[in-house]
Each structure stands twice: as structure tokens, then as C-alpha cells.
Tab-separated table of N, CA, C and O in Angstrom:
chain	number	residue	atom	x	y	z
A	1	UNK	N	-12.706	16.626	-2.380
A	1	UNK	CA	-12.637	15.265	-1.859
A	1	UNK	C	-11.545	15.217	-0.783
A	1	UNK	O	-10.529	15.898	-0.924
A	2	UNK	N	-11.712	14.499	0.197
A	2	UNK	CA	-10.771	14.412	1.263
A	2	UNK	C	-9.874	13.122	1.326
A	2	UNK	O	-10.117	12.104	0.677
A	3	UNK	N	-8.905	13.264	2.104
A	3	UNK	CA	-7.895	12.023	1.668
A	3	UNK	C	-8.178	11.386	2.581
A	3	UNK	O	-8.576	11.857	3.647
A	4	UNK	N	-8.021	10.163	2.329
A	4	UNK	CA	-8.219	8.838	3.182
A	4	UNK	C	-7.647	8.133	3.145
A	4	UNK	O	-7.316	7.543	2.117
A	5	UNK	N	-7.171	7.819	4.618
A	5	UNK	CA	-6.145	6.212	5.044
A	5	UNK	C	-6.807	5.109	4.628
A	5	UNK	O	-7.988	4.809	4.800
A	6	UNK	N	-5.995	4.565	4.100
A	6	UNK	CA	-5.832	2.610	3.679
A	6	UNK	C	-4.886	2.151	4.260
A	6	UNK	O	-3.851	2.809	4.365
A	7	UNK	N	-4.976	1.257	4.635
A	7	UNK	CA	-4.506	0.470	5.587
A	7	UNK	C	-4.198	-1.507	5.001
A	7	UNK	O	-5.038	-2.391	5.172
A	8	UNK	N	-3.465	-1.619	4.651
A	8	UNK	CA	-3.189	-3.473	4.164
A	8	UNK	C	-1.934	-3.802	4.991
A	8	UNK	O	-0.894	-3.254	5.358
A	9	UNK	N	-2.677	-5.176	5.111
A	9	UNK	CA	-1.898	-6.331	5.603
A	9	UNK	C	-1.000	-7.014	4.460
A	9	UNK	O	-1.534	-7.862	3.745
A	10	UNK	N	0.446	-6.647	4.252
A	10	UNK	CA	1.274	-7.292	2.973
A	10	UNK	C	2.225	-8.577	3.594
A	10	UNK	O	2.135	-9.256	4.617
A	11	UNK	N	3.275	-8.556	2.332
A	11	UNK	CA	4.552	-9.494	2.560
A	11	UNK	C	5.421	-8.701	2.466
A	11	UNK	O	6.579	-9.095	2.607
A	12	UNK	N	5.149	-7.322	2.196
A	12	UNK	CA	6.674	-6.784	2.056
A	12	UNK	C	7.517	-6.777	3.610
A	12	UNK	O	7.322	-6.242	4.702
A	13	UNK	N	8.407	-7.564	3.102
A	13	UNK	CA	9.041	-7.596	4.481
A	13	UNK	C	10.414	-6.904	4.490
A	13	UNK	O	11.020	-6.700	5.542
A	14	UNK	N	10.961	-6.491	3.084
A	14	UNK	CA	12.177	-5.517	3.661
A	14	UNK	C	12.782	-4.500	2.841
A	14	UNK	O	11.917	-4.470	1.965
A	15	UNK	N	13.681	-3.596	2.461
A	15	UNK	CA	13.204	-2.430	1.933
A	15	UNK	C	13.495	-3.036	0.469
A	15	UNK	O	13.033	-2.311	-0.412
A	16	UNK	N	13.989	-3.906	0.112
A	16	UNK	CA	14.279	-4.561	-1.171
A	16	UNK	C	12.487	-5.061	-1.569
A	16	UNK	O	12.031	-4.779	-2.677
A	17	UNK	N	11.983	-5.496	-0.954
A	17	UNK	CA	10.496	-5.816	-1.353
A	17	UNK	C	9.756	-4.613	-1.709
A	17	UNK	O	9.029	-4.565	-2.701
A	18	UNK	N	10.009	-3.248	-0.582
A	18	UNK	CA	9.437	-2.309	-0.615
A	18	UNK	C	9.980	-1.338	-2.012
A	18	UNK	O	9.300	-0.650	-2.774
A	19	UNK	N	11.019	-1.516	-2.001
A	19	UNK	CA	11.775	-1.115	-3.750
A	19	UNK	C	11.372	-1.393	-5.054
A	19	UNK	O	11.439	-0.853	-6.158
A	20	UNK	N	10.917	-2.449	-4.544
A	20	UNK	CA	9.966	-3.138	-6.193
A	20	UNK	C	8.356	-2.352	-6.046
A	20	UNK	O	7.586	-2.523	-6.991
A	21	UNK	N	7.959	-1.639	-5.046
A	21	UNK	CA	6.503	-1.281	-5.690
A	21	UNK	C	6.412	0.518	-5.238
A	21	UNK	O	5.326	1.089	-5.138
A	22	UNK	N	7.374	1.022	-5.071
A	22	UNK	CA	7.886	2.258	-4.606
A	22	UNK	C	7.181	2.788	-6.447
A	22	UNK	O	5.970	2.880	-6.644
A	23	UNK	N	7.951	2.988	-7.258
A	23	UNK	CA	7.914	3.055	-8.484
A	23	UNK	C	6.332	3.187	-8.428
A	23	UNK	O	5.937	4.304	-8.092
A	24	UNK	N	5.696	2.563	-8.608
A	24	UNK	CA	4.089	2.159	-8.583
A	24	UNK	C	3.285	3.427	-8.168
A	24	UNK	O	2.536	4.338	-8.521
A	25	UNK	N	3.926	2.872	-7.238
A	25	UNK	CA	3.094	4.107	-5.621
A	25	UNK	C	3.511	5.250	-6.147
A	25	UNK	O	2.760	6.009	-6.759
A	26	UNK	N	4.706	5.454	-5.954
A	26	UNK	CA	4.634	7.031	-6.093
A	26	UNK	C	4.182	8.034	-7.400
A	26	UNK	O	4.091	9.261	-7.427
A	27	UNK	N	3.928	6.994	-8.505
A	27	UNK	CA	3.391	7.219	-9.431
A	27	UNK	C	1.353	7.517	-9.793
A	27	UNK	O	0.805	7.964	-10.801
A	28	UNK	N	0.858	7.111	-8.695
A	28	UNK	CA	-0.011	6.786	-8.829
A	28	UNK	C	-0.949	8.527	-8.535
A	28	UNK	O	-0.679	9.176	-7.525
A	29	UNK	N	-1.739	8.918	-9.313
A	29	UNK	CA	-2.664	9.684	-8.668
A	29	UNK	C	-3.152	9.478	-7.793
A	29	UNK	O	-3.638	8.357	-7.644
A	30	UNK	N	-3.279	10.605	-6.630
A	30	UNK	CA	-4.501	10.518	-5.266
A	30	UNK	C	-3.617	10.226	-4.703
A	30	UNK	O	-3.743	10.798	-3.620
A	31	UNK	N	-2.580	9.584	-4.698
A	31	UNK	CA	-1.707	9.469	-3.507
A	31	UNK	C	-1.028	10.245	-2.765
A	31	UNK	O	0.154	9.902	-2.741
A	32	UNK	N	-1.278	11.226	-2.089
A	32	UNK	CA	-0.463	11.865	-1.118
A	32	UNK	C	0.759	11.527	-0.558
A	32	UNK	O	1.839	11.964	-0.955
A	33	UNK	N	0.557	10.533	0.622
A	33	UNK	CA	1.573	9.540	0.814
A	33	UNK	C	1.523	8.147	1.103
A	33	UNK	O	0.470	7.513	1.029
A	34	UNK	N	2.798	7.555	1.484
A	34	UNK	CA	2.550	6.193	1.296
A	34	UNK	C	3.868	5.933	2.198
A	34	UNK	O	4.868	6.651	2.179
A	35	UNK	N	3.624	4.364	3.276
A	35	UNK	CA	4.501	4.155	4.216
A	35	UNK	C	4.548	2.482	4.452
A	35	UNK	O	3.529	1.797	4.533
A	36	UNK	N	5.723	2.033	4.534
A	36	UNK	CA	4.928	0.415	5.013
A	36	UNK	C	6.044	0.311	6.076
A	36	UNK	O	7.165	0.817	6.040
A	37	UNK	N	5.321	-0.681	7.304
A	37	UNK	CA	5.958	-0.594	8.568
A	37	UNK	C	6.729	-1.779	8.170
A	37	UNK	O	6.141	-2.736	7.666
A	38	UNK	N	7.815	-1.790	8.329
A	38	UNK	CA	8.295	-3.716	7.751
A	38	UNK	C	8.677	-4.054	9.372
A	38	UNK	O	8.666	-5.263	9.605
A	39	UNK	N	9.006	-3.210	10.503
A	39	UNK	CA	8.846	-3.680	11.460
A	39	UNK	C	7.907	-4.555	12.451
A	39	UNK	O	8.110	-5.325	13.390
A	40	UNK	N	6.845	-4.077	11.807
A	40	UNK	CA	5.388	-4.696	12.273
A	40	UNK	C	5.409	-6.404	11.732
A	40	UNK	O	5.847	-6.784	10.646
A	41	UNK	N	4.920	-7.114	12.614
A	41	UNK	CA	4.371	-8.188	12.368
A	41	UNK	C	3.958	-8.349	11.113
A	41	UNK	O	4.743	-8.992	10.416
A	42	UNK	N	2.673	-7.859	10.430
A	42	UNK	CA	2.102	-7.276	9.248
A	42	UNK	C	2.251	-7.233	8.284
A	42	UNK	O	1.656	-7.743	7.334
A	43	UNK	N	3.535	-6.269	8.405
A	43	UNK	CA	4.137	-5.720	7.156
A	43	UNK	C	3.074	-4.320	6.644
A	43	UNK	O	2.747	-4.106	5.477
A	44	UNK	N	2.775	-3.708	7.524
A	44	UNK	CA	1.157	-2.577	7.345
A	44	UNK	C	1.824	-1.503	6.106
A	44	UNK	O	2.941	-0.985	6.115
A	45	UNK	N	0.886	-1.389	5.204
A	45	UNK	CA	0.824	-0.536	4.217
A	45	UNK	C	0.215	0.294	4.243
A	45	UNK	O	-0.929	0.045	3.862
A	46	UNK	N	0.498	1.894	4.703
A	46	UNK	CA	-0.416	2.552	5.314
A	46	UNK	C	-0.406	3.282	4.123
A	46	UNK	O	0.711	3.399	3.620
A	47	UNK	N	-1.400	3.842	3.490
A	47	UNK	CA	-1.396	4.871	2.267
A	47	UNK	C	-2.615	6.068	2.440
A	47	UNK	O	-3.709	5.637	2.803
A	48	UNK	N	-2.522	7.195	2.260
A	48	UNK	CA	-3.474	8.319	2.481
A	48	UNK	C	-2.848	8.679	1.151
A	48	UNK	O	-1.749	8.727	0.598
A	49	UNK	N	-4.691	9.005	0.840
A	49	UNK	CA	-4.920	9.225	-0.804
A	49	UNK	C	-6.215	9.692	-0.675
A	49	UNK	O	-6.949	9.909	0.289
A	50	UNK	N	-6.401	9.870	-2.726
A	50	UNK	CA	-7.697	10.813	-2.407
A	50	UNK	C	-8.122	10.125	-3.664
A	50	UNK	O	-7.355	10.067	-4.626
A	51	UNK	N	-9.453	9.543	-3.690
A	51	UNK	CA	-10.314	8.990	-4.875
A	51	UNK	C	-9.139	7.514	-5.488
A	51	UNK	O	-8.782	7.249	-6.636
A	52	UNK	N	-8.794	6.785	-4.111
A	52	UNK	CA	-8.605	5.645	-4.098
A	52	UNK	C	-9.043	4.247	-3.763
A	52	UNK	O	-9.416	3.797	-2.680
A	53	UNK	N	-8.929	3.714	-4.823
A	53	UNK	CA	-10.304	2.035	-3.926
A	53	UNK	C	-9.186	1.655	-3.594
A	53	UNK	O	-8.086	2.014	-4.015
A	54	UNK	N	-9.680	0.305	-2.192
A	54	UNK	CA	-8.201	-0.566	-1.763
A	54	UNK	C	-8.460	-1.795	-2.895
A	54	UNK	O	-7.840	-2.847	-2.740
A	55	UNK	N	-9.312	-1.659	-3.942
A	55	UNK	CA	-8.739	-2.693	-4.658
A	55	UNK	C	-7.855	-2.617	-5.875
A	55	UNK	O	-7.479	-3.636	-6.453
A	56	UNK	N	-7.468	-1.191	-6.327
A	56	UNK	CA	-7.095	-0.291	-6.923
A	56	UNK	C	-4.884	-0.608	-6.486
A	56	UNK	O	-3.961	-0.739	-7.291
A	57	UNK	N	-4.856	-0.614	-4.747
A	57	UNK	CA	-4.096	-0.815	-4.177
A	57	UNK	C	-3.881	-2.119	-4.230
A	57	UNK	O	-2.722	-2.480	-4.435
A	58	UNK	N	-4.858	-3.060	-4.070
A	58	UNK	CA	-4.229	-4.610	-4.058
A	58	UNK	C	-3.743	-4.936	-5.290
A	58	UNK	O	-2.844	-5.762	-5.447
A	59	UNK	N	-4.234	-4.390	-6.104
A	59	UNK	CA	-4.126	-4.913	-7.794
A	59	UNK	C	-2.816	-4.391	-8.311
A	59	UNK	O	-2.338	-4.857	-9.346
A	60	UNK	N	-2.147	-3.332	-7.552
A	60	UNK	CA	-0.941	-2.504	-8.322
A	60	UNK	C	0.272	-3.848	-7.531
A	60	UNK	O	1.167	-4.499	-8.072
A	61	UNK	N	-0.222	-3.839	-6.078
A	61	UNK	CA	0.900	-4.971	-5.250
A	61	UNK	C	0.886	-6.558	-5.400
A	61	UNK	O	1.821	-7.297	-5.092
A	62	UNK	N	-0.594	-7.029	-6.037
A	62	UNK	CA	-0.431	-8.146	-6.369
A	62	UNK	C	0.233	-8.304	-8.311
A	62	UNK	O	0.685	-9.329	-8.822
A	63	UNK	N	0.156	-7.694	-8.609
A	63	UNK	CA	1.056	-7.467	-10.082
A	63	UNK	C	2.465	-7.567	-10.195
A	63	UNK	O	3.123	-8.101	-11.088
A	64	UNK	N	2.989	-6.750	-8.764
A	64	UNK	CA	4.263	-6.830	-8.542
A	64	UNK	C	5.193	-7.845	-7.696
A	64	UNK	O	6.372	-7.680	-7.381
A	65	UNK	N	4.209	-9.116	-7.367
A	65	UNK	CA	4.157	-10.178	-7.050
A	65	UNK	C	4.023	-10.218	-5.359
A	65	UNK	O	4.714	-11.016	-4.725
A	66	UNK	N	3.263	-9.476	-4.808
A	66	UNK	CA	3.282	-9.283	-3.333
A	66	UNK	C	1.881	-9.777	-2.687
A	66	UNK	O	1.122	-10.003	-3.629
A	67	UNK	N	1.313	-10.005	-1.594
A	67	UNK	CA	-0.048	-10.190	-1.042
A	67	UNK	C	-0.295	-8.748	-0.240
A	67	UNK	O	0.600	-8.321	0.490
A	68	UNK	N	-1.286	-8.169	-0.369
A	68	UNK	CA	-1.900	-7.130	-0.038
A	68	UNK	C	-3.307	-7.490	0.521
A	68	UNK	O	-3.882	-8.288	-0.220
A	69	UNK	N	-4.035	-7.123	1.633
A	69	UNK	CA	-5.009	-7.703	2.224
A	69	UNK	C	-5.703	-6.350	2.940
A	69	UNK	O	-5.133	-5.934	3.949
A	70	UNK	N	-6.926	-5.625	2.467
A	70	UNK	CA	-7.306	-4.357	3.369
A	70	UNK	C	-7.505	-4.962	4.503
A	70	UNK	O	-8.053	-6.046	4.706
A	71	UNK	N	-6.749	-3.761	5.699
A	71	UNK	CA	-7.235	-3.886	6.760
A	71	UNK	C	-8.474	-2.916	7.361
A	71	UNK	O	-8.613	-1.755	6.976
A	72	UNK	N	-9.556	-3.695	8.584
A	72	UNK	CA	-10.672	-2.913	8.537
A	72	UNK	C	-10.415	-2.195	9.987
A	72	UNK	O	-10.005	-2.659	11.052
A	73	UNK	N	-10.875	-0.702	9.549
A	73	UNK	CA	-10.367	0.165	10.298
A	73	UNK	C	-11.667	-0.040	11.779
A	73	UNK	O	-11.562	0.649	12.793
């Protein structure tokens, strides 16, 4: 299986937001890696993984009280 970019539109807006779902992420199978731009407008959650749904991804960031939104490539 090959890895594939996901791409969401969040709220994490600073590395204290990004601290609360770090834990999550890096825990998660299929994840290779994982990046969020907090510079961006956005807030872009870029993640490359392998045998990941983006609803899989919204569900770990909306738990941790954040908005997560796939973006379409």
C-alpha cells in the first residue's frame, strides 16, 4: 500500500494547540508523518500515511476539541 497525503483545514493555531493532538498523531498507525502549518491562514494539517481515512483524522482532532475539515486535493 502506498502512503498518501491528507490534507485539513483546522483551528490549530499555535504550537500549544498543536501539543494537545501531537500525542494522538504520533501514536497512530499508517502514519509516517505529520505537519501543521500554523503560519498559513488555514492552519493546514498535512499528514502522509498509509491505510488512513480523513475521517479517521477528523475524529482523533475533533475529540481533542479542535475543527478539522478535509481539504480537496
Amino acid at each position: 500500500m502506498e502512503n498518501k497525503k491528507l490534507q485539513f483545514k483546522t483551528n490549530l493555531n499555535c504550537g500549544g494547540c498543536v501539543s494537545k493532538v501531537q500525542a494522538d498523531l504520533d501514536n497512530i498507525d499508517g502514519i509516517c508523518e505529520w505537519d501543521v502549518d500554523t503560519a498559513n491562514a488555514d492552519k493546514v494539517l498535512t499528514i502522509t500515511a498509509t491505510g488512513l481515512t480523513e475521517e479517521a483524522v477528523v475524529d482523533i482532532i475533533t475529540k481533542k476539541g479542535f475543527k478539522a475539515e478535509p481539504i480537496a486535493e
